[in-house]
Coordinates of C-alpha atoms in Angstrom, one line a residue:
Chain R
X624 CA -41.1 -0.1 -24.8
X625 CA -42.3 3.5 -25.2
X626 CA -41.0 5.8 -22.6
X627 CA -43.4 8.1 -20.8
X628 CA -41.0 10.0 -18.4
X629 CA -43.7 11.3 -16.1
X630 CA -45.5 7.9 -15.9
X631 CA -42.2 6.2 -15.3
X632 CA -41.4 8.5 -12.4
X633 CA -44.7 7.6 -10.8
X634 CA -44.2 4.0 -11.5
X635 CA -40.7 3.9 -9.9
X636 CA -41.9 5.5 -6.7
X637 CA -44.9 3.2 -6.7
X638 CA -42.7 0.2 -6.9
X639 CA -40.6 1.4 -4.0
X640 CA -43.7 1.8 -1.9
X641 CA -44.9 -1.6 -3.0
X642 CA -41.7 -3.2 -1.8
X643 CA -42.0 -1.4 1.5
X644 CA -45.5 -2.7 2.0
X645 CA -44.2 -6.2 1.3
X646 CA -41.7 -5.6 4.2
X647 CA -44.6 -4.7 6.5
X648 CA -46.4 -7.9 5.6
X649 CA -43.2 -10.0 6.0
X650 CA -42.5 -8.6 9.5
X651 CA -46.1 -9.4 10.5
X652 CA -45.6 -13.0 9.3
X653 CA -42.3 -13.2 11.1
X654 CA -44.1 -12.2 14.3
X655 CA -46.7 -15.0 13.7
X656 CA -43.9 -17.5 13.2
X657 CA -42.3 -16.5 16.5
X658 CA -45.6 -16.9 18.3
X659 CA -46.7 -20.1 16.6
X660 CA -46.0 -23.6 17.6
X661 CA -43.7 -25.8 15.6
X662 CA -46.5 -27.3 13.4
X663 CA -47.9 -24.0 12.3
X664 CA -44.5 -22.5 11.6
X665 CA -43.8 -24.6 8.5
X666 CA -46.9 -23.3 6.7
X667 CA -46.2 -19.7 7.9
X668 CA -42.8 -20.0 6.4
X669 CA -44.4 -20.6 3.0
X670 CA -46.4 -17.4 3.5
X671 CA -43.2 -15.6 4.3
X672 CA -41.5 -17.0 1.2
X673 CA -44.4 -16.0 -0.9
X674 CA -44.0 -12.4 0.4
X675 CA -40.3 -12.5 -0.3
X676 CA -41.0 -13.8 -3.8
X677 CA -43.5 -11.1 -4.6
X678 CA -41.0 -8.5 -3.3
X679 CA -38.4 -10.0 -5.5
X680 CA -40.6 -9.7 -8.6
X681 CA -41.3 -6.1 -7.7
X682 CA -37.6 -5.4 -7.3
X683 CA -36.9 -6.9 -10.8
X684 CA -39.7 -4.7 -12.3
X685 CA -38.1 -1.8 -10.5
X686 CA -34.6 -2.5 -12.0
X687 CA -36.0 -3.0 -15.5
X688 CA -37.9 0.3 -15.2
X689 CA -34.8 2.2 -14.1
X690 CA -33.0 0.8 -17.2
X691 CA -35.9 1.7 -19.5
X692 CA -36.1 5.2 -18.2
X693 CA -34.1 7.9 -19.9
X694 CA -34.3 10.6 -17.2
X695 CA -34.8 9.2 -13.8
X696 CA -36.4 11.2 -11.0
X697 CA -33.4 10.5 -8.7
X698 CA -29.8 9.5 -9.6
X699 CA -29.8 6.1 -11.3
X700 CA -27.3 4.8 -8.8
X701 CA -29.4 6.1 -5.9
X702 CA -32.5 4.3 -7.2
X703 CA -30.5 1.1 -7.6
X704 CA -29.1 1.4 -4.1
X705 CA -32.6 2.0 -2.6
X706 CA -34.0 -1.0 -4.4
X707 CA -31.2 -3.3 -3.4
X708 CA -31.0 -2.1 0.2
X709 CA -34.8 -2.8 0.5
X710 CA -34.2 -6.2 -1.0
X711 CA -31.5 -6.8 1.7
X712 CA -34.1 -6.0 4.4
X713 CA -36.5 -8.5 2.9
X714 CA -33.9 -11.2 2.5
X715 CA -32.8 -10.9 6.2
X716 CA -36.4 -10.9 7.5
X717 CA -37.0 -14.0 5.4
X718 CA -33.8 -15.7 6.6
X719 CA -34.7 -15.0 10.2
X720 CA -38.0 -16.8 9.7
X721 CA -36.3 -19.7 7.8
X722 CA -33.8 -20.1 10.6
X723 CA -36.5 -20.5 13.2
X724 CA -38.3 -23.2 11.2
X725 CA -35.2 -25.0 10.1
X726 CA -33.7 -25.3 13.6
X727 CA -36.9 -26.8 15.0
X728 CA -36.6 -24.6 18.1
X729 CA -39.4 -24.6 20.6
X730 CA -40.0 -21.5 22.8
X731 CA -37.9 -18.6 21.6
X732 CA -36.0 -16.2 23.9
X733 CA -37.9 -13.1 25.0
X734 CA -35.4 -11.0 22.9
X735 CA -37.0 -12.4 19.7
X736 CA -40.4 -11.1 20.7
X737 CA -38.9 -7.7 21.4
X738 CA -36.8 -7.6 18.2
X739 CA -39.7 -8.5 16.0
X740 CA -41.6 -5.6 17.5
X741 CA -38.7 -3.3 16.5
X742 CA -38.7 -4.8 13.0
X743 CA -42.5 -4.2 12.6
X744 CA -42.0 -0.6 13.6
X745 CA -39.1 -0.2 11.2
X746 CA -41.1 -1.6 8.3
X747 CA -44.1 0.5 9.1
X748 CA -42.0 3.7 9.3
X749 CA -40.3 2.7 6.0
X750 CA -43.7 2.1 4.3
X751 CA -44.9 5.6 5.5
X752 CA -41.7 7.3 4.3
X753 CA -41.4 5.8 0.8
X754 CA -44.3 7.9 -0.7
X755 CA -42.6 11.1 0.6
X756 CA -39.4 10.2 -1.4
X757 CA -41.0 11.9 -4.4
X758 CA -40.8 15.3 -2.8
X759 CA -38.0 14.5 -0.4
X760 CA -39.9 16.5 2.1
X761 CA -40.5 15.7 5.8
X762 CA -38.1 12.8 5.6
X763 CA -35.9 13.6 8.6
X764 CA -38.2 12.2 11.3
X765 CA -38.1 8.8 9.4
X766 CA -34.3 8.3 9.7
X767 CA -34.1 9.8 13.1
X768 CA -36.7 7.3 14.4
X769 CA -35.2 4.4 12.6
X770 CA -31.8 5.2 14.2
X771 CA -33.5 5.3 17.6
X772 CA -35.2 2.0 17.0
X773 CA -31.9 0.5 15.8
X774 CA -30.2 1.7 19.0
X775 CA -32.9 0.2 21.1
X776 CA -32.7 -3.1 19.1
X777 CA -29.0 -3.2 19.8
X778 CA -29.6 -3.0 23.5
X779 CA -32.2 -5.8 23.3
X780 CA -29.7 -7.8 21.2
X781 CA -26.9 -7.4 23.7
X782 CA -29.1 -8.2 26.7
X783 CA -30.5 -11.2 24.9
X784 CA -27.2 -12.7 23.9
X785 CA -25.8 -12.0 27.4
X786 CA -28.8 -13.8 29.0
X787 CA -28.5 -16.7 26.6
X788 CA -24.9 -17.4 27.6
X789 CA -25.9 -17.2 31.2
X790 CA -29.0 -19.4 31.1
X791 CA -28.7 -21.8 28.2
X792 CA -26.7 -24.7 29.3
X793 CA -27.2 -26.9 26.2
X794 CA -24.6 -25.7 23.6
X795 CA -26.7 -26.8 20.6
X796 CA -29.7 -24.9 21.8
X797 CA -27.4 -22.0 22.4
X798 CA -26.1 -22.1 18.9
X799 CA -29.6 -22.1 17.4
X800 CA -31.0 -19.3 19.6
X801 CA -27.9 -17.1 19.2
X802 CA -28.1 -17.3 15.4
X803 CA -31.9 -16.5 15.4
X804 CA -31.3 -13.4 17.5
X805 CA -28.3 -12.4 15.4
X806 CA -30.3 -12.7 12.2
X807 CA -33.1 -10.6 13.6
X808 CA -30.6 -7.9 14.6
X809 CA -29.0 -8.0 11.1
X810 CA -32.5 -7.4 9.6
X811 CA -32.8 -4.3 11.9
X812 CA -29.4 -3.1 10.8
X813 CA -30.5 -3.4 7.1
X814 CA -33.4 -1.1 7.9
X815 CA -30.9 1.3 9.3
X816 CA -28.8 1.1 6.2
X817 CA -31.9 1.9 4.1
X818 CA -32.7 4.9 6.3
X819 CA -29.0 6.1 6.0
X820 CA -29.3 5.7 2.2
X821 CA -32.4 7.8 2.2
X822 CA -30.8 10.4 4.5
X823 CA -27.7 10.8 2.2
X824 CA -29.9 11.2 -0.9
X825 CA -32.2 13.7 0.8
X826 CA -29.3 15.7 2.2
X827 CA -27.5 15.8 -1.2
X828 CA -30.6 16.6 -3.2
X829 CA -32.1 19.3 -0.9
Chain W
X1404 CA -23.4 27.6 3.6
X1405 CA -20.8 29.6 1.6
X1406 CA -18.4 27.3 -0.3
X1407 CA -14.7 28.0 0.0
X1408 CA -13.2 25.3 -2.3
X1409 CA -9.7 25.4 -0.9
X1410 CA -10.8 25.4 2.7
X1411 CA -13.2 22.5 2.0
X1412 CA -10.4 20.5 0.5
X1413 CA -8.3 21.0 3.6
X1414 CA -11.2 20.2 5.8
X1415 CA -12.1 17.0 4.0
X1416 CA -8.6 15.6 4.3
X1417 CA -8.4 16.8 8.0
X1418 CA -11.6 14.8 8.7
X1419 CA -10.1 11.7 7.2
X1420 CA -7.0 12.1 9.3
X1421 CA -9.1 12.7 12.4
X1422 CA -11.1 9.5 11.7
X1423 CA -7.8 7.6 11.4
X1424 CA -6.6 9.0 14.7
X1425 CA -9.8 7.7 16.3
X1426 CA -8.9 4.3 15.0
X1427 CA -5.5 4.5 16.7
X1428 CA -7.1 5.3 20.0
X1429 CA -9.8 2.6 19.6
X1430 CA -7.2 -0.1 18.9
X1431 CA -5.3 1.1 22.0
X1432 CA -8.5 0.7 24.1
X1433 CA -9.1 -2.7 22.6
X1434 CA -5.7 -3.8 23.7
X1435 CA -6.5 -2.5 27.2
X1436 CA -9.7 -4.5 27.2
X1437 CA -7.9 -7.6 26.2
X1438 CA -5.4 -7.2 29.0
X1439 CA -7.9 -6.1 31.7
X1440 CA -9.8 -8.3 34.1
X1441 CA -13.5 -8.6 33.8
X1442 CA -14.4 -5.7 36.2
X1443 CA -12.3 -3.2 34.3
X1444 CA -13.5 -4.3 30.9
X1445 CA -17.0 -2.9 31.3
X1446 CA -15.7 0.7 31.9
X1447 CA -13.1 0.3 29.1
X1448 CA -15.9 -0.6 26.8
X1449 CA -17.5 2.7 27.5
X1450 CA -14.3 4.4 26.5
X1451 CA -14.3 2.4 23.3
X1452 CA -17.9 3.3 22.6
X1453 CA -17.1 7.0 23.2
X1454 CA -14.3 6.7 20.6
X1455 CA -16.6 5.0 18.1
X1456 CA -19.2 7.7 18.7
X1457 CA -16.7 10.5 18.1
X1458 CA -15.6 8.8 14.9
X1459 CA -19.2 8.5 13.9
X1460 CA -19.8 12.3 14.3
X1461 CA -16.6 13.0 12.4
X1462 CA -17.8 10.6 9.6
X1463 CA -21.2 12.5 9.4
X1464 CA -19.4 15.9 9.2
X1465 CA -17.3 14.4 6.4
X1466 CA -20.3 13.2 4.5
X1467 CA -22.1 16.6 4.9
X1468 CA -19.0 18.4 3.7
X1469 CA -18.7 16.2 0.6
X1470 CA -22.3 17.1 -0.2
X1471 CA -21.7 20.8 0.4
X1472 CA -18.6 20.9 -1.8
X1473 CA -19.0 21.7 -5.4
X1474 CA -15.6 20.5 -6.7
X1475 CA -14.1 17.8 -4.5
X1476 CA -10.4 17.2 -4.4
X1477 CA -11.0 13.5 -5.2
X1478 CA -13.9 11.8 -6.9
X1479 CA -17.0 12.2 -4.8
X1480 CA -17.6 8.4 -4.9
X1481 CA -14.0 7.8 -3.8
X1482 CA -14.3 10.1 -0.8
X1483 CA -17.6 8.4 0.2
X1484 CA -15.9 5.0 -0.1
X1485 CA -12.9 6.1 1.9
X1486 CA -15.2 7.5 4.7
X1487 CA -17.4 4.4 4.8
X1488 CA -14.6 1.9 4.7
X1489 CA -12.9 3.7 7.6
X1490 CA -16.2 3.7 9.4
X1491 CA -16.3 -0.1 8.9
X1492 CA -12.9 -0.5 10.5
X1493 CA -14.1 1.4 13.6
X1494 CA -17.3 -0.6 13.8
X1495 CA -15.4 -3.9 13.7
X1496 CA -12.9 -2.8 16.3
X1497 CA -15.8 -1.7 18.5
X1498 CA -17.7 -4.9 17.9
X1499 CA -14.6 -7.0 18.9
X1500 CA -14.4 -5.1 22.1
X1501 CA -18.1 -5.4 22.8
X1502 CA -18.0 -9.1 22.2
X1503 CA -15.2 -9.6 24.8
X1504 CA -17.3 -7.7 27.4
X1505 CA -20.6 -9.2 26.4
X1506 CA -19.4 -12.8 26.6
X1507 CA -17.8 -12.5 30.1
X1508 CA -14.8 -14.4 29.0
X1509 CA -11.9 -14.7 31.4
X1510 CA -8.4 -15.1 30.0
X1511 CA -8.3 -14.7 26.2
X1512 CA -6.4 -16.9 23.8
X1513 CA -2.8 -15.9 22.9
X1514 CA -4.1 -15.2 19.3
X1515 CA -6.1 -12.2 20.6
X1516 CA -3.0 -10.5 22.0
X1517 CA -1.2 -11.1 18.7
X1518 CA -4.1 -9.9 16.6
X1519 CA -4.6 -6.6 18.6
X1520 CA -0.9 -5.9 18.0
X1521 CA -1.5 -6.3 14.2
X1522 CA -4.6 -4.0 14.5
X1523 CA -2.6 -1.3 16.3
X1524 CA 0.0 -1.4 13.6
X1525 CA -2.7 -1.2 10.9
X1526 CA -4.3 1.8 12.6
X1527 CA -0.9 3.6 13.1
X1528 CA 0.0 3.1 9.4
X1529 CA -3.4 4.3 8.3
X1530 CA -3.1 7.4 10.5
X1531 CA 0.4 8.2 9.0
X1532 CA -0.9 7.6 5.5
X1533 CA -4.0 9.7 5.5
X1534 CA -2.3 13.1 5.5
X1535 CA -0.4 12.0 2.4
X1536 CA -3.7 11.4 0.5
X1537 CA -3.7 15.1 -0.4
X1538 CA -0.7 14.7 -2.7
X1539 CA -1.2 10.9 -3.4
X1540 CA 2.5 10.7 -3.0
X1541 CA 4.5 8.0 -1.2
X1542 CA 1.4 5.9 -0.6
X1543 CA 2.7 2.6 -1.9
X1544 CA 4.6 1.6 1.2
X1545 CA 1.3 2.0 3.2
X1546 CA -0.8 -0.5 1.2
X1547 CA 2.2 -2.9 0.8
X1548 CA 2.7 -3.0 4.6
X1549 CA -1.0 -3.3 5.4
X1550 CA -1.2 -6.3 3.0
X1551 CA 1.8 -7.9 4.8
X1552 CA 0.2 -7.3 8.2
X1553 CA -3.1 -8.8 6.9
X1554 CA -1.3 -11.9 5.7
X1555 CA 0.5 -12.2 9.0
X1556 CA -2.9 -11.7 10.8
X1557 CA -4.4 -14.4 8.7
X1558 CA -1.7 -16.9 9.8
X1559 CA -2.3 -15.9 13.5
X1560 CA -6.0 -16.3 12.9
X1561 CA -5.7 -19.8 11.4
X1562 CA -3.3 -21.0 14.1
X1563 CA -5.5 -19.6 16.8
X1564 CA -8.6 -21.2 15.5
X1565 CA -6.8 -24.5 15.0
X1566 CA -5.4 -24.5 18.6
X1567 CA -8.9 -23.5 19.9
X1568 CA -10.5 -26.6 18.4
X1569 CA -7.7 -28.8 19.8
X1570 CA -7.5 -27.4 23.3
X1571 CA -10.9 -25.9 24.2
X1572 CA -13.1 -28.8 25.4
X1573 CA -16.1 -26.7 26.5
X1574 CA -18.2 -25.9 23.5
X1575 CA -19.6 -22.7 24.9
X1576 CA -16.2 -21.4 25.7
X1577 CA -15.1 -22.4 22.2
X1578 CA -18.0 -20.5 20.6
X1579 CA -17.2 -17.4 22.5
X1580 CA -13.4 -17.4 21.9
X1581 CA -13.9 -18.4 18.2
X1582 CA -16.2 -15.4 17.6
X1583 CA -13.8 -13.0 19.4
X1584 CA -10.9 -14.1 17.2
X1585 CA -13.1 -14.0 14.1
X1586 CA -14.2 -10.4 14.8
X1587 CA -10.6 -9.3 15.3
X1588 CA -9.6 -10.9 12.0
X1589 CA -12.6 -9.2 10.3
X1590 CA -11.3 -5.8 11.7
X1591 CA -7.9 -6.5 10.1
X1592 CA -9.6 -7.4 6.8
X1593 CA -11.4 -4.0 7.0
X1594 CA -8.1 -2.2 7.2
X1595 CA -6.9 -4.2 4.2
X1596 CA -10.0 -3.1 2.3
X1597 CA -9.3 0.5 3.2
X1598 CA -5.7 0.1 1.9
X1599 CA -7.0 -1.5 -1.3
X1600 CA -9.4 1.4 -1.8
X1601 CA -6.5 3.9 -1.3
X1602 CA -4.4 1.9 -3.8
X1603 CA -7.1 1.9 -6.5
X1604 CA -7.6 5.6 -6.1
X1605 CA -3.8 6.3 -6.2
X1606 CA -3.2 4.1 -9.2
X1607 CA -6.1 5.7 -11.1
X1608 CA -5.3 9.3 -10.3
X1609 CA -1.5 9.1 -10.7
Chain T
X198 CA 2.4 1.9 -21.2
X199 CA 1.2 2.6 -24.7
X200 CA -2.5 2.2 -25.1
X201 CA -3.9 0.1 -28.0
X202 CA -7.7 0.4 -27.4
X203 CA -8.7 -2.6 -29.5
X204 CA -6.0 -4.8 -27.9
X205 CA -7.0 -3.6 -24.5
X206 CA -10.6 -4.7 -25.1
X207 CA -9.5 -8.1 -26.1
X208 CA -7.1 -8.3 -23.1
X209 CA -9.8 -7.2 -20.6
X210 CA -12.2 -10.0 -21.8
X211 CA -9.3 -12.5 -21.9
X212 CA -8.5 -11.7 -18.2
X213 CA -12.1 -12.2 -17.2
X214 CA -12.1 -15.6 -19.0
X215 CA -8.9 -16.5 -17.3
X216 CA -10.3 -15.7 -13.9
X217 CA -13.3 -17.9 -14.7
X218 CA -11.0 -20.8 -15.7
X219 CA -9.2 -20.4 -12.3
X220 CA -12.6 -20.8 -10.7
X221 CA -13.2 -24.1 -12.6
X222 CA -9.8 -25.4 -11.4
X223 CA -10.4 -24.2 -7.8
X224 CA -13.8 -26.0 -7.6
X225 CA -12.2 -29.2 -8.9
X226 CA -9.5 -29.0 -6.1
X227 CA -12.2 -28.3 -3.6
X228 CA -14.0 -31.5 -4.7
X229 CA -10.7 -33.4 -4.3
X230 CA -10.2 -31.9 -0.7
X231 CA -13.7 -33.1 0.2
X232 CA -13.0 -36.6 -1.1
X233 CA -9.5 -36.8 0.3
X234 CA -8.4 -38.1 3.7
X235 CA -6.9 -35.8 6.3
X236 CA -3.3 -36.3 5.3
X237 CA -3.9 -35.5 1.6
X238 CA -6.0 -32.5 2.4
X239 CA -3.1 -30.3 3.6
X240 CA -1.2 -30.6 0.4
X241 CA -4.4 -30.1 -1.7
X242 CA -5.0 -26.9 0.2
X243 CA -1.7 -25.6 -1.1
X244 CA -2.9 -26.4 -4.6
X245 CA -6.1 -24.5 -3.9
X246 CA -4.1 -21.5 -2.5
X247 CA -1.9 -21.5 -5.6
X248 CA -5.0 -21.3 -7.7
X249 CA -6.4 -18.4 -5.6
X250 CA -3.1 -16.6 -5.8
X251 CA -2.9 -16.9 -9.6
X252 CA -6.5 -15.6 -9.8
X253 CA -5.5 -12.7 -7.5
X254 CA -2.7 -11.8 -9.8
X255 CA -5.0 -12.0 -12.8
X256 CA -7.5 -9.7 -11.0
X257 CA -4.8 -7.1 -10.3
X258 CA -3.7 -7.2 -13.9
X259 CA -7.4 -6.7 -14.8
X260 CA -7.7 -3.7 -12.5
X261 CA -4.5 -2.1 -13.8
X262 CA -5.7 -2.6 -17.4
X263 CA -9.0 -0.9 -16.7
X264 CA -7.2 2.0 -15.2
X265 CA -4.8 2.2 -18.2
X266 CA -7.6 2.0 -20.8
X267 CA -9.1 5.3 -22.0
X268 CA -12.3 3.9 -23.5
X269 CA -13.4 0.6 -21.9
X270 CA -15.6 -1.8 -23.8
X271 CA -18.1 -1.9 -20.9
X272 CA -18.7 0.7 -18.2
X273 CA -15.6 1.1 -16.0
X274 CA -17.7 0.5 -12.9
X275 CA -19.3 -2.6 -14.5
X276 CA -15.9 -4.0 -15.3
X277 CA -14.7 -3.4 -11.7
X278 CA -17.8 -5.0 -10.3
X279 CA -17.4 -8.1 -12.6
X280 CA -13.8 -8.5 -11.5
X281 CA -14.4 -8.0 -7.8
X282 CA -17.5 -10.3 -7.8
X283 CA -15.4 -13.0 -9.5
X284 CA -12.7 -12.4 -6.9
X285 CA -15.4 -12.9 -4.2
X286 CA -16.3 -16.3 -5.7
X287 CA -12.7 -17.4 -5.6
X288 CA -12.2 -16.2 -2.0
X289 CA -15.2 -18.1 -0.8
X290 CA -14.2 -21.3 -2.6
X291 CA -10.8 -20.9 -1.1
X292 CA -12.1 -20.3 2.4
X293 CA -14.4 -23.3 2.2
X294 CA -11.4 -25.5 1.4
X295 CA -9.4 -23.8 4.2
X296 CA -12.1 -24.4 6.7
X297 CA -12.2 -28.1 5.9
X298 CA -8.4 -28.4 6.5
X299 CA -8.2 -26.1 9.5
X300 CA -11.0 -27.9 11.4
X301 CA -9.4 -31.4 10.9
X302 CA -12.8 -32.9 10.2
X303 CA -13.0 -36.5 9.1
X304 CA -15.8 -37.6 6.9
X305 CA -17.9 -34.7 5.6
X306 CA -21.7 -34.6 5.5
X307 CA -23.4 -35.7 2.3
X308 CA -24.5 -32.1 1.7
X309 CA -20.8 -31.1 1.1
X310 CA -20.5 -33.6 -1.8
X311 CA -23.8 -32.3 -3.3
X312 CA -22.8 -28.6 -2.9
X313 CA -19.4 -29.0 -4.5
X314 CA -21.1 -30.6 -7.5
X315 CA -23.3 -27.4 -7.7
X316 CA -20.2 -25.2 -7.4
X317 CA -18.4 -27.1 -10.2
X318 CA -21.4 -26.6 -12.5
X319 CA -21.5 -22.9 -11.6
X320 CA -17.9 -22.4 -12.3
X321 CA -18.2 -24.3 -15.6
X322 CA -21.2 -22.2 -16.8
X323 CA -19.4 -19.0 -15.8
X324 CA -16.3 -20.1 -17.7
X325 CA -18.4 -20.8 -20.8
X326 CA -20.3 -17.5 -20.5
X327 CA -17.4 -15.1 -20.0
X328 CA -16.2 -15.2 -23.7
X329 CA -19.7 -14.2 -24.7
X330 CA -19.5 -11.0 -22.6
X331 CA -17.8 -9.3 -25.6
X332 CA -21.0 -9.5 -27.7
X333 CA -23.4 -9.7 -24.8
X334 CA -25.3 -12.3 -26.9
X335 CA -26.8 -15.6 -25.8
X336 CA -26.2 -14.7 -22.1
X337 CA -29.6 -15.3 -20.7
X338 CA -29.3 -19.1 -20.4
X339 CA -26.3 -18.5 -18.3
X340 CA -28.0 -16.5 -15.5
X341 CA -31.1 -18.6 -15.7
X342 CA -29.2 -21.8 -15.1
X343 CA -27.1 -20.3 -12.4
X344 CA -30.2 -19.1 -10.6
X345 CA -31.6 -22.6 -10.9
X346 CA -28.4 -24.1 -9.5
X347 CA -28.5 -21.6 -6.6
X348 CA -32.1 -22.6 -5.8
X349 CA -31.1 -26.2 -5.8
X350 CA -28.1 -25.5 -3.7
X351 CA -30.3 -23.7 -1.2
X352 CA -32.5 -26.8 -0.8
X353 CA -29.4 -28.9 -0.3
X354 CA -28.1 -26.4 2.3
X355 CA -31.3 -26.4 4.3
X356 CA -31.7 -30.1 4.2
X357 CA -28.0 -30.5 5.2
X358 CA -28.3 -28.1 8.1
X359 CA -31.5 -29.7 9.3
X360 CA -30.0 -33.2 9.2
X361 CA -26.9 -31.9 11.0
X362 CA -28.9 -30.6 14.0
X363 CA -30.9 -33.9 14.1
X364 CA -27.9 -36.3 13.8
X365 CA -24.8 -34.6 15.1
X366 CA -24.7 -34.9 18.9
X367 CA -21.3 -33.5 19.5
X368 CA -21.6 -29.7 19.6
X369 CA -18.0 -29.1 18.4
X370 CA -18.4 -31.4 15.4
X371 CA -21.7 -29.6 14.7
X372 CA -20.0 -26.2 14.8
X373 CA -17.3 -27.3 12.4
X374 CA -19.7 -29.1 9.9
X375 CA -22.2 -26.3 10.0
X376 CA -19.6 -23.7 9.1
X377 CA -18.2 -25.8 6.2
X378 CA -21.7 -26.2 4.7
X379 CA -22.4 -22.4 5.2
X380 CA -19.2 -21.4 3.5
X381 CA -20.0 -23.6 0.5
X382 CA -23.4 -22.1 0.3
X383 CA -21.9 -18.6 0.5
X384 CA -19.7 -19.5 -2.5
X385 CA -22.7 -20.6 -4.5
X386 CA -24.4 -17.3 -3.6
X387 CA -21.4 -15.4 -4.9
X388 CA -21.7 -17.2 -8.3
X389 CA -25.4 -16.0 -8.3
X390 CA -24.3 -12.4 -7.5
X391 CA -21.9 -12.7 -10.5
X392 CA -24.7 -13.9 -12.7
X393 CA -27.0 -11.1 -11.5
X394 CA -24.3 -8.6 -12.2
X395 CA -23.9 -10.0 -15.8
X396 CA -27.7 -9.9 -16.2
X397 CA -28.0 -6.3 -15.2
X398 CA -25.2 -5.3 -17.5
X399 CA -26.7 -7.2 -20.4
X400 CA -30.2 -5.9 -19.9
X401 CA -28.9 -2.3 -19.7
X402 CA -26.6 -2.5 -22.6
X403 CA -28.9 -4.4 -25.0

């Protein structure tokens, strides 16, 4: 493969932006899964998997391109970390959706609706921030807002788990719903890790 | 910011020691939470959160100082790893305390009392070891003892989980107590990871 | 210690191969634990622990040798990552076995038999691939097959968890069996991480 440094720089940032857009789509599908009835959920899960699969391919292209690029626009390790942390976000969103379908739960706790709203905002902010990585300018509002969203998500998570233990008398239903809420909270945490990674790169490079 | 290499070196090691002292305080508060009744626990949780928050600030100062330091006293990556592993210890101690409060459990299993005792010893040993990082001298007893404590903690964990499945007939109580014991064990594991990190740095640099 | 670069290279690859052979043995013992009755399981767990302990020693030798080697045959960080990822595989196989013994379960779900079969194949492929690391040749079939096995394992895992929630009426039995299946799946995931690590090294170095 011939190496065109400038083109590769563009292509690397484009692939990060593309991964972020897959996250926006995936969080939208997760919301649809949460609002759907049991029958629709199975087919929506396929849509979510397709999104995850596309993001996976984009991540592999990204890794190959890092390896094929002699001088990378950011530290090689930083790029790898950005890619793999974004990959973690997608995996956790995908697993949350899977879990809902696999457990054949009916109506989901209110916390799930509130958490998917947080996830959608995280994905949207991430997708808006990625194109600014190139200049590393105006990034601070991104990680500040993600941290606020994560704090809010944490309160929803706690209240949701607390209510579950008070109201859900059937232990098997409790196990299922607890795990779904936990997986959604883990996905929000992954978005926070991504924002922290961006912060530490931006602080170091600026 | 003007860079004073020598002062920064001192300041970096001071921040690691400060984080370790926060861990000592946090494990003390966790012990108080375990011994308290349900009413007191909520306010003790605030104390624990304040400790975690202070440690978080100290961790951010530490990261900024690494980035602002041209020649660091240890490998930059090693310093980052030390900081983030200590941060993990704090997060897990904090989560264990949270879990106890959130689940509104009454009397806790004997294993919790034994595990918090292990955690307190881990934190104390860590706090004593951190000031010696500067010279990397006399560190071996630290990681050897932490590994012994982790092994002992593992035995307590196993026996505790085993007893729980034998004695606890209510599945919801079992879920709660199992998770509290698991989180305490995860916190001990984090102290072991920290000791392993210190060991690998000390072995490489000496 | 006197340093003999060439010998150290050989010794490093030998230690990786040795760790992989311990994984083969450990997966065999895990299969025996799954097929055994409760009485036999306790003593088989000791065999599994001995295997894990031997692998641990081999891992420490490996780390010390990396640190004692001036010019390593692969990137120092890559070698550390290979060693610690293989260590993760062993820990997760060991924990799966522990869990079965600790929870005093009787007959295990069909999924456990199928998952241990996947694990055995993963370990065998890993053990065959490690000696080829030296030349980084003919590695692709290794990570392709491991990824196929992981996909297959994932289907078994999902079907197994789904069936468990349909058929297991006792919540405590459900908790136990669910966690055993999850730990086996986590062990398969660790083999996939190892294969991904090998892939990214091979792609970069070739």
